[in-house]
Amino acid sequence: MPDGSLIPQRAFRPVAVVLSLAYLAGAVGLQSPVLAPYFKLLVPLNLLASLLLLLGFHTDWRRSFLFYCALAVLVGFWVEVLGVRTGYVFGQYAYGDTLGWKLFDVPLVIGGNWLMLTYCFGTVCDRLPLPVYLKTAIAASLMVLLDVFIEPVAVRLDFWTWFGQPIPLRNYVGWWVVSITLLAIWYGLAFHKQNRLAPLLLILQFLFFISLNFV
């Protein structure tokens, strides 16, 4: 495997420990009425730090990968703008203040979150001994599964709101359509899809949101 990573591979263990402790602290802090307001301020910073660390362990910085990064961020952000403004993509929802600074009513970190999640699921599912179209469908479906755990927590922590309405089926369909589109491009572009941090980051995301569902 080519090693063009920005963070030395020997730093993986300490980074993994620090990242795991950060997610654990967040899960505990957000459950505390006293600490939750302070930990909410750290949510966008945690998302940004997770993405930067993930990219730090990426090993193949050819133009096709840079193109995907820009595409995923832009598509992820603008599809959310379309969703918030029209309600056609995911249903009627609006972002709260927890995810930080907004542009056109959408937090700036959202585009990066779409990049991080498609990168992680795409990398992990690339290891499956399956045709690429099945890898793509499985990765998109797993992204929707994660969103099932995210939604109740997101509403409670003011990531976004559904205005007191049940989470619509359109939201999950929209997630799957956007995810499978980006992932099809991910698998179609020629660059190495290995990253040691991706599986750990997905595990932390699942554990974080699952644990907060049981508060």
PDB file of C-alpha atoms in Angstrom, residues 2-194:
ATOM      1  CA  PRO A   2       1.466   3.370  -0.927  1.00  0.00           C
ATOM      2  CA  ASP A   3       2.149   5.598   2.052  1.00  0.00           C
ATOM      3  CA  GLY A   4       1.574   9.180   1.091  1.00  0.00           C
ATOM      4  CA  SER A   5      -0.233   9.930   4.339  1.00  0.00           C
ATOM      5  CA  LEU A   6       0.143  13.351   5.922  1.00  0.00           C
ATOM      6  CA  ILE A   7       0.201  11.812   9.404  1.00  0.00           C
ATOM      7  CA  PRO A   8       2.900   9.148   9.921  1.00  0.00           C
ATOM      8  CA  GLN A   9       1.387   5.677  10.186  1.00  0.00           C
ATOM      9  CA  ARG A  10       3.309   5.132  13.435  1.00  0.00           C
ATOM     10  CA  ALA A  11       1.082   7.805  14.998  1.00  0.00           C
ATOM     11  CA  PHE A  12      -2.039   5.715  14.456  1.00  0.00           C
ATOM     12  CA  ARG A  13      -2.256   4.259  17.966  1.00  0.00           C
ATOM     13  CA  PRO A  14      -1.983   7.543  19.893  1.00  0.00           C
ATOM     14  CA  VAL A  15      -4.403   9.206  17.470  1.00  0.00           C
ATOM     15  CA  ALA A  16      -6.837   6.305  17.876  1.00  0.00           C
ATOM     16  CA  VAL A  17      -6.648   6.569  21.670  1.00  0.00           C
ATOM     17  CA  VAL A  18      -7.191  10.340  21.695  1.00  0.00           C
ATOM     18  CA  LEU A  19     -10.068  10.119  19.213  1.00  0.00           C
ATOM     19  CA  SER A  20     -11.727   7.322  21.186  1.00  0.00           C
ATOM     20  CA  LEU A  21     -11.439   9.307  24.416  1.00  0.00           C
ATOM     21  CA  ALA A  22     -12.881  12.382  22.685  1.00  0.00           C
ATOM     22  CA  TYR A  23     -15.960  10.455  21.553  1.00  0.00           C
ATOM     23  CA  LEU A  24     -16.333   8.868  24.983  1.00  0.00           C
ATOM     24  CA  ALA A  25     -16.096  12.264  26.670  1.00  0.00           C
ATOM     25  CA  GLY A  26     -18.661  13.646  24.248  1.00  0.00           C
ATOM     26  CA  ALA A  27     -21.086  10.808  24.892  1.00  0.00           C
ATOM     27  CA  VAL A  28     -20.780  11.320  28.655  1.00  0.00           C
ATOM     28  CA  GLY A  29     -20.727  15.124  28.589  1.00  0.00           C
ATOM     29  CA  LEU A  30     -23.776  15.458  26.352  1.00  0.00           C
ATOM     30  CA  GLN A  31     -25.802  13.376  28.808  1.00  0.00           C
ATOM     31  CA  SER A  32     -25.035  15.730  31.691  1.00  0.00           C
ATOM     32  CA  PRO A  33     -27.451  18.677  32.111  1.00  0.00           C
ATOM     33  CA  VAL A  34     -24.589  20.725  33.556  1.00  0.00           C
ATOM     34  CA  LEU A  35     -21.954  19.853  30.953  1.00  0.00           C
ATOM     35  CA  ALA A  36     -24.127  19.464  27.847  1.00  0.00           C
ATOM     36  CA  PRO A  37     -24.173  23.193  26.887  1.00  0.00           C
ATOM     37  CA  TYR A  38     -20.374  23.232  26.836  1.00  0.00           C
ATOM     38  CA  PHE A  39     -20.010  19.946  24.971  1.00  0.00           C
ATOM     39  CA  LYS A  40     -22.503  21.122  22.359  1.00  0.00           C
ATOM     40  CA  LEU A  41     -20.046  23.882  21.487  1.00  0.00           C
ATOM     41  CA  LEU A  42     -17.463  21.213  20.715  1.00  0.00           C
ATOM     42  CA  VAL A  43     -19.637  19.191  18.316  1.00  0.00           C
ATOM     43  CA  PRO A  44     -18.631  21.014  15.085  1.00  0.00           C
ATOM     44  CA  LEU A  45     -14.997  21.025  16.207  1.00  0.00           C
ATOM     45  CA  ASN A  46     -15.161  17.272  16.805  1.00  0.00           C
ATOM     46  CA  LEU A  47     -16.614  16.680  13.341  1.00  0.00           C
ATOM     47  CA  LEU A  48     -13.930  18.834  11.745  1.00  0.00           C
ATOM     48  CA  ALA A  49     -11.133  17.190  13.760  1.00  0.00           C
ATOM     49  CA  SER A  50     -12.435  13.716  12.846  1.00  0.00           C
ATOM     50  CA  LEU A  51     -12.419  14.599   9.141  1.00  0.00           C
ATOM     51  CA  LEU A  52      -8.938  16.137   9.269  1.00  0.00           C
ATOM     52  CA  LEU A  53      -7.502  13.133  11.086  1.00  0.00           C
ATOM     53  CA  LEU A  54      -9.178  10.802   8.600  1.00  0.00           C
ATOM     54  CA  LEU A  55      -7.673  12.716   5.695  1.00  0.00           C
ATOM     55  CA  GLY A  56      -4.353  12.751   7.512  1.00  0.00           C
ATOM     56  CA  PHE A  57      -4.177   8.963   7.193  1.00  0.00           C
ATOM     57  CA  HIS A  58      -5.224   8.932   3.541  1.00  0.00           C
ATOM     58  CA  THR A  59      -2.425   7.469   1.426  1.00  0.00           C
ATOM     59  CA  ASP A  60      -3.109   8.458  -2.184  1.00  0.00           C
ATOM     60  CA  TRP A  61      -3.438  12.165  -2.961  1.00  0.00           C
ATOM     61  CA  ARG A  62      -3.884  11.984  -6.700  1.00  0.00           C
ATOM     62  CA  ARG A  63      -6.167  14.433  -8.521  1.00  0.00           C
ATOM     63  CA  SER A  64      -9.077  12.008  -8.694  1.00  0.00           C
ATOM     64  CA  PHE A  65      -9.192  11.886  -4.892  1.00  0.00           C
ATOM     65  CA  LEU A  66      -9.024  15.666  -4.554  1.00  0.00           C
ATOM     66  CA  PHE A  67     -11.855  15.878  -7.073  1.00  0.00           C
ATOM     67  CA  TYR A  68     -13.944  13.504  -4.968  1.00  0.00           C
ATOM     68  CA  CYS A  69     -13.297  15.503  -1.792  1.00  0.00           C
ATOM     69  CA  ALA A  70     -14.443  18.736  -3.443  1.00  0.00           C
ATOM     70  CA  LEU A  71     -17.427  17.031  -5.057  1.00  0.00           C
ATOM     71  CA  ALA A  72     -18.633  15.339  -1.864  1.00  0.00           C
ATOM     72  CA  VAL A  73     -18.365  18.545   0.169  1.00  0.00           C
ATOM     73  CA  LEU A  74     -20.152  20.642  -2.435  1.00  0.00           C
ATOM     74  CA  VAL A  75     -22.861  18.112  -3.257  1.00  0.00           C
ATOM     75  CA  GLY A  76     -23.424  17.355   0.424  1.00  0.00           C
ATOM     76  CA  PHE A  77     -23.727  21.022   1.308  1.00  0.00           C
ATOM     77  CA  TRP A  78     -25.910  22.129  -1.600  1.00  0.00           C
ATOM     78  CA  VAL A  79     -28.274  19.175  -1.388  1.00  0.00           C
ATOM     79  CA  GLU A  80     -28.840  20.182   2.241  1.00  0.00           C
ATOM     80  CA  VAL A  81     -29.491  23.769   1.172  1.00  0.00           C
ATOM     81  CA  LEU A  82     -32.028  22.453  -1.323  1.00  0.00           C
ATOM     82  CA  GLY A  83     -33.520  20.232   1.370  1.00  0.00           C
ATOM     83  CA  VAL A  84     -33.870  23.001   3.940  1.00  0.00           C
ATOM     84  CA  ARG A  85     -35.226  25.540   1.475  1.00  0.00           C
ATOM     85  CA  THR A  86     -37.712  23.280  -0.348  1.00  0.00           C
ATOM     86  CA  GLY A  87     -38.421  20.192   1.780  1.00  0.00           C
ATOM     87  CA  TYR A  88     -38.294  18.082  -1.377  1.00  0.00           C
ATOM     88  CA  VAL A  89     -35.128  16.104  -0.637  1.00  0.00           C
ATOM     89  CA  PHE A  90     -35.440  14.934   2.972  1.00  0.00           C
ATOM     90  CA  GLY A  91     -38.709  16.469   4.166  1.00  0.00           C
ATOM     91  CA  GLN A  92     -39.450  19.634   6.136  1.00  0.00           C
ATOM     92  CA  TYR A  93     -36.594  20.279   8.575  1.00  0.00           C
ATOM     93  CA  ALA A  94     -34.334  23.059   9.783  1.00  0.00           C
ATOM     94  CA  TYR A  95     -30.906  23.172  11.387  1.00  0.00           C
ATOM     95  CA  GLY A  96     -30.417  24.332  14.963  1.00  0.00           C
ATOM     96  CA  ASP A  97     -27.392  26.053  16.457  1.00  0.00           C
ATOM     97  CA  THR A  98     -25.373  23.067  17.718  1.00  0.00           C
ATOM     98  CA  LEU A  99     -23.540  22.399  14.436  1.00  0.00           C
ATOM     99  CA  GLY A 100     -22.120  25.903  14.298  1.00  0.00           C
ATOM    100  CA  TRP A 101     -21.838  28.599  11.654  1.00  0.00           C
ATOM    101  CA  LYS A 102     -24.337  28.477   8.798  1.00  0.00           C
ATOM    102  CA  LEU A 103     -24.492  29.569   5.205  1.00  0.00           C
ATOM    103  CA  PHE A 104     -27.937  29.608   3.566  1.00  0.00           C
ATOM    104  CA  ASP A 105     -29.337  28.091   6.789  1.00  0.00           C
ATOM    105  CA  VAL A 106     -27.034  25.034   6.576  1.00  0.00           C
ATOM    106  CA  PRO A 107     -24.045  24.505   8.912  1.00  0.00           C
ATOM    107  CA  LEU A 108     -20.734  24.721   7.073  1.00  0.00           C
ATOM    108  CA  VAL A 109     -19.550  21.428   8.614  1.00  0.00           C
ATOM    109  CA  ILE A 110     -22.330  19.488   6.870  1.00  0.00           C
ATOM    110  CA  GLY A 111     -20.481  19.204   3.572  1.00  0.00           C
ATOM    111  CA  GLY A 112     -17.465  17.847   5.423  1.00  0.00           C
ATOM    112  CA  ASN A 113     -19.672  15.355   7.231  1.00  0.00           C
ATOM    113  CA  TRP A 114     -20.952  13.966   3.922  1.00  0.00           C
ATOM    114  CA  LEU A 115     -17.348  13.587   2.794  1.00  0.00           C
ATOM    115  CA  MET A 116     -16.318  11.878   6.038  1.00  0.00           C
ATOM    116  CA  LEU A 117     -19.183   9.395   6.058  1.00  0.00           C
ATOM    117  CA  THR A 118     -19.015   8.419   2.385  1.00  0.00           C
ATOM    118  CA  TYR A 119     -15.229   8.108   2.705  1.00  0.00           C
ATOM    119  CA  CYS A 120     -15.477   5.849   5.760  1.00  0.00           C
ATOM    120  CA  PHE A 121     -18.261   3.610   4.470  1.00  0.00           C
ATOM    121  CA  GLY A 122     -16.709   3.477   1.020  1.00  0.00           C
ATOM    122  CA  THR A 123     -13.340   2.481   2.445  1.00  0.00           C
ATOM    123  CA  VAL A 124     -14.692  -0.182   4.786  1.00  0.00           C
ATOM    124  CA  CYS A 125     -17.004  -1.739   2.195  1.00  0.00           C
ATOM    125  CA  ASP A 126     -14.220  -1.749  -0.395  1.00  0.00           C
ATOM    126  CA  ARG A 127     -12.751  -4.688   1.524  1.00  0.00           C
ATOM    127  CA  LEU A 128     -15.793  -6.844   0.829  1.00  0.00           C
ATOM    128  CA  PRO A 129     -15.233  -9.604  -1.781  1.00  0.00           C
ATOM    129  CA  LEU A 130     -18.206  -8.426  -3.810  1.00  0.00           C
ATOM    130  CA  PRO A 131     -18.903  -6.705  -7.140  1.00  0.00           C
ATOM    131  CA  VAL A 132     -18.580  -2.947  -6.951  1.00  0.00           C
ATOM    132  CA  TYR A 133     -22.305  -2.335  -7.404  1.00  0.00           C
ATOM    133  CA  LEU A 134     -23.039  -4.427  -4.298  1.00  0.00           C
ATOM    134  CA  LYS A 135     -20.339  -2.623  -2.318  1.00  0.00           C
ATOM    135  CA  THR A 136     -21.937   0.660  -3.328  1.00  0.00           C
ATOM    136  CA  ALA A 137     -25.444  -0.426  -2.324  1.00  0.00           C
ATOM    137  CA  ILE A 138     -24.255  -1.882   1.000  1.00  0.00           C
ATOM    138  CA  ALA A 139     -22.234   1.214   1.874  1.00  0.00           C
ATOM    139  CA  ALA A 140     -25.215   3.486   1.126  1.00  0.00           C
ATOM    140  CA  SER A 141     -27.537   1.255   3.153  1.00  0.00           C
ATOM    141  CA  LEU A 142     -25.161   1.305   6.121  1.00  0.00           C
ATOM    142  CA  MET A 143     -25.115   5.092   5.938  1.00  0.00           C
ATOM    143  CA  VAL A 144     -28.903   5.060   6.248  1.00  0.00           C
ATOM    144  CA  LEU A 145     -28.622   2.664   9.198  1.00  0.00           C
ATOM    145  CA  LEU A 146     -26.314   5.127  10.947  1.00  0.00           C
ATOM    146  CA  ASP A 147     -28.797   7.910  10.248  1.00  0.00           C
ATOM    147  CA  VAL A 148     -31.508   5.874  11.991  1.00  0.00           C
ATOM    148  CA  PHE A 149     -29.448   6.175  15.182  1.00  0.00           C
ATOM    149  CA  ILE A 150     -28.457   9.800  14.494  1.00  0.00           C
ATOM    150  CA  GLU A 151     -31.952  11.230  14.024  1.00  0.00           C
ATOM    151  CA  PRO A 152     -33.373  10.987  17.587  1.00  0.00           C
ATOM    152  CA  VAL A 153     -30.118  12.289  19.071  1.00  0.00           C
ATOM    153  CA  ALA A 154     -29.864  15.095  16.528  1.00  0.00           C
ATOM    154  CA  VAL A 155     -33.329  16.359  17.384  1.00  0.00           C
ATOM    155  CA  ARG A 156     -32.687  16.233  21.126  1.00  0.00           C
ATOM    156  CA  LEU A 157     -29.338  18.033  20.850  1.00  0.00           C
ATOM    157  CA  ASP A 158     -30.604  20.678  18.417  1.00  0.00           C
ATOM    158  CA  PHE A 159     -28.557  19.526  15.438  1.00  0.00           C
ATOM    159  CA  TRP A 160     -31.781  19.914  13.462  1.00  0.00           C
ATOM    160  CA  THR A 161     -35.532  19.772  13.979  1.00  0.00           C
ATOM    161  CA  TRP A 162     -38.496  18.144  12.236  1.00  0.00           C
ATOM    162  CA  PHE A 163     -40.854  20.676  13.824  1.00  0.00           C
ATOM    163  CA  GLY A 164     -42.395  18.113  16.152  1.00  0.00           C
ATOM    164  CA  GLN A 165     -43.328  15.761  13.308  1.00  0.00           C
ATOM    165  CA  PRO A 166     -42.231  12.125  12.963  1.00  0.00           C
ATOM    166  CA  ILE A 167     -39.073  11.635  10.915  1.00  0.00           C
ATOM    167  CA  PRO A 168     -40.384  11.076   7.376  1.00  0.00           C
ATOM    168  CA  LEU A 169     -39.533   8.058   5.279  1.00  0.00           C
ATOM    169  CA  ARG A 170     -38.447  10.560   2.619  1.00  0.00           C
ATOM    170  CA  ASN A 171     -35.489  11.464   4.827  1.00  0.00           C
ATOM    171  CA  TYR A 172     -34.064   7.938   4.704  1.00  0.00           C
ATOM    172  CA  VAL A 173     -34.822   7.557   0.997  1.00  0.00           C
ATOM    173  CA  GLY A 174     -33.115  10.882   0.340  1.00  0.00           C
ATOM    174  CA  TRP A 175     -30.093   9.837   2.414  1.00  0.00           C
ATOM    175  CA  TRP A 176     -29.825   6.606   0.431  1.00  0.00           C
ATOM    176  CA  VAL A 177     -30.117   8.311  -2.958  1.00  0.00           C
ATOM    177  CA  VAL A 178     -27.520  10.978  -2.170  1.00  0.00           C
ATOM    178  CA  SER A 179     -25.238   8.405  -0.532  1.00  0.00           C
ATOM    179  CA  ILE A 180     -25.369   5.876  -3.355  1.00  0.00           C
ATOM    180  CA  THR A 181     -24.745   8.624  -5.918  1.00  0.00           C
ATOM    181  CA  LEU A 182     -21.630   9.863  -4.128  1.00  0.00           C
ATOM    182  CA  LEU A 183     -20.427   6.329  -3.401  1.00  0.00           C
ATOM    183  CA  ALA A 184     -20.847   5.290  -7.038  1.00  0.00           C
ATOM    184  CA  ILE A 185     -18.508   8.139  -7.953  1.00  0.00           C
ATOM    185  CA  TRP A 186     -16.172   7.165  -5.075  1.00  0.00           C
ATOM    186  CA  TYR A 187     -15.813   3.619  -6.409  1.00  0.00           C
ATOM    187  CA  GLY A 188     -15.592   4.801 -10.015  1.00  0.00           C
ATOM    188  CA  LEU A 189     -12.575   7.035  -9.426  1.00  0.00           C
ATOM    189  CA  ALA A 190      -9.071   5.626  -9.518  1.00  0.00           C
ATOM    190  CA  PHE A 191      -7.317   6.064  -6.182  1.00  0.00           C
ATOM    191  CA  HIS A 192      -6.337   3.751  -3.344  1.00  0.00           C
ATOM    192  CA  LYS A 193      -9.180   3.286  -0.889  1.00  0.00           C
ATOM    193  CA  GLN A 194      -7.329   2.223   2.247  1.00  0.00           C
TER     194      GLN A 194
END
